[in-house]
mmCIF file of C-alpha atoms in Angstrom:
data_model
loop_
_atom_site.group_PDB
_atom_site.id
_atom_site.type_symbol
_atom_site.label_atom_id
_atom_site.label_comp_id
_atom_site.label_asym_id
_atom_site.label_seq_id
_atom_site.Cartn_x
_atom_site.Cartn_y
_atom_site.Cartn_z
ATOM 1 C CA MET A 1050 -38.431 56.411 -8.570
ATOM 2 C CA TYR A 1051 -37.764 55.990 -5.061
ATOM 3 C CA SER A 1052 -39.211 52.438 -4.963
ATOM 4 C CA LEU A 1053 -37.302 51.619 -8.109
ATOM 5 C CA LYS A 1054 -33.895 52.581 -6.513
ATOM 6 C CA SER A 1055 -34.664 50.658 -3.408
ATOM 7 C CA PHE A 1056 -35.702 47.622 -5.620
ATOM 8 C CA ILE A 1057 -32.141 47.657 -7.424
ATOM 9 C CA ILE A 1058 -30.400 47.903 -3.928
ATOM 10 C CA VAL A 1059 -32.283 44.898 -2.526
ATOM 11 C CA ALA A 1060 -31.652 42.899 -5.794
ATOM 12 C CA LEU A 1061 -27.995 43.954 -5.849
ATOM 13 C CA VAL A 1062 -27.501 42.993 -2.000
ATOM 14 C CA CYS A 1063 -29.452 39.552 -2.795
ATOM 15 C CA THR A 1064 -27.243 39.119 -6.038
ATOM 16 C CA SER A 1065 -24.380 39.518 -3.936
ATOM 17 C CA LEU A 1066 -25.273 37.120 -1.050
ATOM 18 C CA THR A 1067 -26.057 34.407 -3.427
ATOM 19 C CA VAL A 1068 -22.890 34.777 -5.292
ATOM 20 C CA SER A 1069 -20.656 34.718 -2.013
ATOM 21 C CA SER A 1070 -23.080 31.724 -0.806
ATOM 22 C CA LEU A 1071 -22.513 29.946 -4.187
ATOM 23 C CA ASP A 1072 -18.559 29.707 -3.404
ATOM 24 C CA THR A 1073 -19.300 26.850 -0.489
ATOM 25 C CA ALA A 1074 -19.333 23.347 -0.482
ATOM 26 C CA ARG A 1075 -23.060 22.039 0.018
ATOM 27 C CA LEU A 1076 -23.457 18.476 1.087
ATOM 28 C CA LEU A 1077 -26.722 16.150 0.778
ATOM 29 C CA VAL A 1078 -26.522 12.860 2.630
ATOM 30 C CA SER A 1079 -28.813 9.827 2.025
ATOM 31 C CA LYS A 1080 -29.106 7.067 4.374
ATOM 32 C CA GLN A 1081 -30.669 3.591 3.150
ATOM 33 C CA VAL A 1082 -31.442 0.139 4.812
ATOM 34 C CA LEU A 1083 -30.987 -2.063 2.013
ATOM 35 C CA ASN A 1084 -32.594 -5.318 3.209
ATOM 36 C CA LYS A 1085 -36.119 -6.131 2.474
ATOM 37 C CA LEU A 1086 -36.452 -8.197 5.697
ATOM 38 C CA LEU A 1087 -34.917 -7.292 8.770
ATOM 39 C CA VAL A 1088 -33.719 -10.305 10.804
ATOM 40 C CA GLN A 1089 -32.469 -10.757 14.188
ATOM 41 C CA ASP A 1090 -29.017 -12.005 14.000
ATOM 42 C CA SER A 1091 -28.753 -11.690 10.293
ATOM 43 C CA ASP A 1092 -26.668 -8.944 8.441
ATOM 44 C CA ILE A 1093 -28.257 -5.745 7.732
ATOM 45 C CA LEU A 1094 -26.687 -3.588 5.136
ATOM 46 C CA VAL A 1095 -26.749 0.356 5.724
ATOM 47 C CA LYS A 1096 -25.484 2.469 2.741
ATOM 48 C CA TYR A 1097 -24.556 6.349 3.341
ATOM 49 C CA THR A 1098 -24.224 8.349 0.014
ATOM 50 C CA ILE A 1099 -22.744 12.019 0.398
ATOM 51 C CA TYR A 1100 -23.254 14.163 -2.461
ATOM 52 C CA ASN A 1101 -21.460 17.589 -2.851
ATOM 53 C CA VAL A 1102 -23.558 19.863 -4.826
ATOM 54 C CA GLY A 1103 -21.357 23.131 -4.068
ATOM 55 C CA SER A 1104 -18.936 24.738 -6.328
ATOM 56 C CA VAL A 1105 -15.951 24.113 -3.987
ATOM 57 C CA PRO A 1106 -14.643 20.780 -2.387
ATOM 58 C CA ALA A 1107 -16.029 19.993 1.005
ATOM 59 C CA THR A 1108 -13.035 19.155 3.460
ATOM 60 C CA ASN A 1109 -12.631 17.404 6.795
ATOM 61 C CA VAL A 1110 -15.929 15.616 6.196
ATOM 62 C CA ILE A 1111 -16.762 13.279 9.211
ATOM 63 C CA LEU A 1112 -19.957 10.984 8.869
ATOM 64 C CA GLN A 1113 -21.382 10.040 12.300
ATOM 65 C CA ASP A 1114 -24.212 7.661 13.142
ATOM 66 C CA SER A 1115 -25.088 6.831 16.600
ATOM 67 C CA GLY A 1116 -28.460 5.370 15.618
ATOM 68 C CA PHE A 1117 -27.427 1.980 16.296
ATOM 69 C CA PRO A 1118 -26.648 1.307 20.069
ATOM 70 C CA ALA A 1119 -24.084 -1.311 21.132
ATOM 71 C CA GLU A 1120 -26.482 -3.166 23.343
ATOM 72 C CA ALA A 1121 -28.929 -3.686 20.213
ATOM 73 C CA PHE A 1122 -26.745 -4.052 17.245
ATOM 74 C CA ALA A 1123 -23.209 -5.331 16.517
ATOM 75 C CA THR A 1124 -21.141 -3.862 13.817
ATOM 76 C CA VAL A 1125 -19.825 -6.881 11.532
ATOM 77 C CA LYS A 1126 -17.991 -4.737 8.799
ATOM 78 C CA GLY A 1127 -17.429 -1.047 8.265
ATOM 79 C CA ASN A 1128 -17.560 1.703 10.593
ATOM 80 C CA LEU A 1129 -20.273 4.131 11.716
ATOM 81 C CA ASN A 1130 -17.997 6.839 12.155
ATOM 82 C CA ILE A 1131 -15.809 7.699 9.217
ATOM 83 C CA ARG A 1132 -13.683 10.712 8.113
ATOM 84 C CA PHE A 1133 -13.184 11.972 4.223
ATOM 85 C CA ASN A 1134 -10.421 14.208 3.859
ATOM 86 C CA ARG A 1135 -12.039 15.723 0.750
ATOM 87 C CA ILE A 1136 -14.959 15.561 -1.508
ATOM 88 C CA PRO A 1137 -14.798 17.254 -4.765
ATOM 89 C CA SER A 1138 -17.524 19.560 -6.150
ATOM 90 C CA GLY A 1139 -20.030 17.652 -8.097
ATOM 91 C CA ALA A 1140 -18.948 14.288 -6.774
ATOM 92 C CA ASN A 1141 -20.282 11.643 -4.309
ATOM 93 C CA VAL A 1142 -18.787 9.306 -1.902
ATOM 94 C CA THR A 1143 -20.838 6.007 -0.773
ATOM 95 C CA HIS A 1144 -19.899 4.180 2.496
ATOM 96 C CA ALA A 1145 -21.651 0.968 3.583
ATOM 97 C CA VAL A 1146 -21.811 -0.673 6.977
ATOM 98 C CA VAL A 1147 -22.783 -4.120 7.681
ATOM 99 C CA ILE A 1148 -24.653 -4.492 11.216
ATOM 100 C CA LYS A 1149 -26.266 -7.341 13.092
ATOM 101 C CA PRO A 1150 -29.330 -6.563 15.050
ATOM 102 C CA LEU A 1151 -29.107 -8.645 18.558
ATOM 103 C CA THR A 1152 -32.966 -8.066 19.531
ATOM 104 C CA TYR A 1153 -36.064 -8.068 17.810
ATOM 105 C CA GLY A 1154 -39.172 -5.671 17.619
ATOM 106 C CA ARG A 1155 -39.818 -2.242 16.264
ATOM 107 C CA PHE A 1156 -36.692 0.181 15.661
ATOM 108 C CA ASN A 1157 -36.531 3.405 14.757
ATOM 109 C CA PHE A 1158 -33.431 4.182 12.052
ATOM 110 C CA SER A 1159 -32.729 7.916 12.890
ATOM 111 C CA ALA A 1160 -30.506 10.174 10.727
ATOM 112 C CA ALA A 1161 -26.781 10.389 10.425
ATOM 113 C CA VAL A 1162 -24.852 13.715 11.015
ATOM 114 C CA VAL A 1163 -22.340 14.856 8.618
ATOM 115 C CA GLN A 1164 -19.774 17.560 9.916
ATOM 116 C CA TYR A 1165 -17.837 19.393 7.310
ATOM 117 C CA LYS A 1166 -15.937 22.487 6.256
ATOM 118 C CA SER A 1167 -17.700 24.238 3.337
ATOM 119 C CA SER A 1168 -14.585 25.779 1.969
ATOM 120 C CA GLU A 1169 -10.732 25.432 2.347
ATOM 121 C CA ASN A 1170 -10.416 28.539 4.618
ATOM 122 C CA ALA A 1171 -13.573 28.136 6.553
ATOM 123 C CA GLU A 1172 -13.227 28.207 10.225
ATOM 124 C CA GLU A 1173 -16.743 27.280 11.217
ATOM 125 C CA PRO A 1174 -17.765 23.498 10.372
ATOM 126 C CA GLN A 1175 -21.028 23.090 8.865
ATOM 127 C CA PHE A 1176 -23.642 20.335 9.623
ATOM 128 C CA ALA A 1177 -25.859 18.260 7.480
ATOM 129 C CA ILE A 1178 -28.307 15.644 8.465
ATOM 130 C CA SER A 1179 -28.997 12.736 6.425
ATOM 131 C CA SER A 1180 -32.456 11.221 5.309
ATOM 132 C CA GLU A 1181 -34.258 8.929 7.818
ATOM 133 C CA PRO A 1182 -34.772 5.483 6.699
ATOM 134 C CA GLY A 1183 -37.765 5.651 9.515
ATOM 135 C CA GLU A 1184 -39.317 2.871 11.490
ATOM 136 C CA GLY A 1185 -38.605 -0.827 10.755
ATOM 137 C CA TYR A 1186 -39.467 -4.064 12.443
ATOM 138 C CA ILE A 1187 -37.014 -6.776 13.024
ATOM 139 C CA ILE A 1188 -38.275 -10.097 13.142
ATOM 140 C CA SER A 1189 -37.141 -12.815 15.448
ATOM 141 C CA TYR A 1190 -35.329 -15.699 13.602
ATOM 142 C CA ALA A 1191 -37.854 -18.040 14.864
ATOM 143 C CA GLU A 1192 -40.603 -15.951 13.240
ATOM 144 C CA TYR A 1193 -38.232 -15.483 10.152
ATOM 145 C CA ASP A 1194 -37.644 -19.559 10.069
ATOM 146 C CA LYS A 1195 -41.362 -20.348 10.485
ATOM 147 C CA LYS A 1196 -42.294 -18.276 7.268
ATOM 148 C CA PHE A 1197 -39.404 -18.713 4.942
ATOM 149 C CA SER A 1198 -37.801 -22.237 5.696
ATOM 150 C CA PRO A 1199 -38.668 -25.257 3.311
ATOM 151 C CA HIS A 1200 -40.207 -27.146 6.380
ATOM 152 C CA LEU A 1201 -38.649 -30.482 5.443
ATOM 153 C CA LEU A 1202 -39.347 -32.168 8.732
ATOM 154 C CA ASP A 1203 -42.956 -31.124 8.285
ATOM 155 C CA TRP A 1204 -43.502 -32.287 4.824
ATOM 156 C CA PHE A 1205 -41.604 -35.730 5.933
ATOM 157 C CA ALA A 1206 -44.069 -36.200 8.858
ATOM 158 C CA PHE A 1207 -47.127 -35.335 6.479
ATOM 159 C CA ALA A 1208 -45.746 -38.023 3.927
ATOM 160 C CA VAL A 1209 -45.283 -40.723 6.917
ATOM 161 C CA MET A 1210 -48.856 -40.021 8.051
ATOM 162 C CA SER A 1211 -50.391 -39.918 4.764
ATOM 163 C CA LEU A 1212 -48.646 -43.105 3.644
ATOM 164 C CA PRO A 1213 -51.204 -45.537 5.167
ATOM 165 C CA ALA A 1214 -54.124 -43.853 3.521
ATOM 166 C CA VAL A 1215 -52.642 -44.351 0.290
ATOM 167 C CA VAL A 1216 -50.717 -47.622 0.509
ATOM 168 C CA ALA A 1217 -53.832 -49.606 2.302
ATOM 169 C CA PRO A 1218 -56.291 -49.124 -0.775
ATOM 170 C CA PHE A 1219 -53.539 -49.833 -3.132
ATOM 171 C CA MET A 1220 -52.678 -53.155 -1.522
ATOM 172 C CA LEU A 1221 -56.464 -54.177 -1.089
ATOM 173 C CA TRP A 1222 -56.870 -53.300 -5.109
ATOM 174 C CA TRP A 1223 -53.389 -55.217 -5.700
ATOM 175 C CA VAL A 1224 -54.493 -58.432 -4.058
ATOM 176 C CA SER A 1225 -57.913 -58.460 -5.777
ATOM 177 C CA LYS A 1226 -56.504 -57.685 -9.089
ATOM 178 C CA SER A 1227 -53.828 -60.422 -8.535
ATOM 179 C CA LYS A 1228 -56.616 -63.016 -7.292
ATOM 180 C CA TYR A 1229 -58.766 -62.113 -10.455
ATOM 181 C CA GLU A 1230 -55.746 -62.505 -12.939
ATOM 182 C CA LEU A 1231 -54.965 -65.747 -11.458
ATOM 183 C CA ILE A 1232 -58.650 -67.098 -11.820
ATOM 184 C CA LEU A 1233 -58.551 -65.599 -15.507
ATOM 185 C CA LYS A 1234 -55.249 -67.432 -16.156
ATOM 186 C CA GLN A 1235 -56.701 -70.585 -14.915
ATOM 187 C CA LYS A 1236 -59.687 -70.180 -17.226
ATOM 188 C CA ARG A 1237 -57.781 -69.582 -20.246
ATOM 189 C CA GLU A 1238 -55.659 -72.562 -19.613
ATOM 190 C CA LYS A 1239 -58.487 -74.748 -19.069
ATOM 191 C CA VAL A 1240 -60.278 -73.396 -22.331
ATOM 192 C CA SER A 1241 -56.904 -73.928 -24.081
ATOM 193 C CA LYS A 1242 -56.631 -77.647 -23.061
ATOM 194 C CA ASP A 1243 -60.164 -78.343 -24.163
#
């Protein structure tokens, strides 16, 4: 009987804690690098999505991403630090930033941090950390150009170098054909005169 009473008390306490924690905003944050190839001096699109899975709106939401140092990346469009006044319950917000890598090599794309208030009257801010895209390799533009350019100059050089190997036998055949056609024509004319 004593264990049944203690079980009921523990269950009521857990239920009350669960109910009180349900009246808050909970943010899930996703960070994605959308490019398949990361190339030096070419635009990279980074997408942030913030989902509010709580039962109340999140207020004073601040997204901060310090994972792109100024000496290695230039921000082309968008802002790496942005503020949203309110994210309603069950809603999501998407933010995109275009950056340009200034160097090449391996780079660890770290997580962004989101600070928010979990309810209208909350005094202490809550923090959420985004997913990490992980490590990526930024290839140099010269390497990218070598792999993916149409190589028009290379094909032109190949055509110029292979032209003598094709034209010389054709010319020999043409001269020989013309010579024998002339002889055949002369024989036909001679036969037709007789």
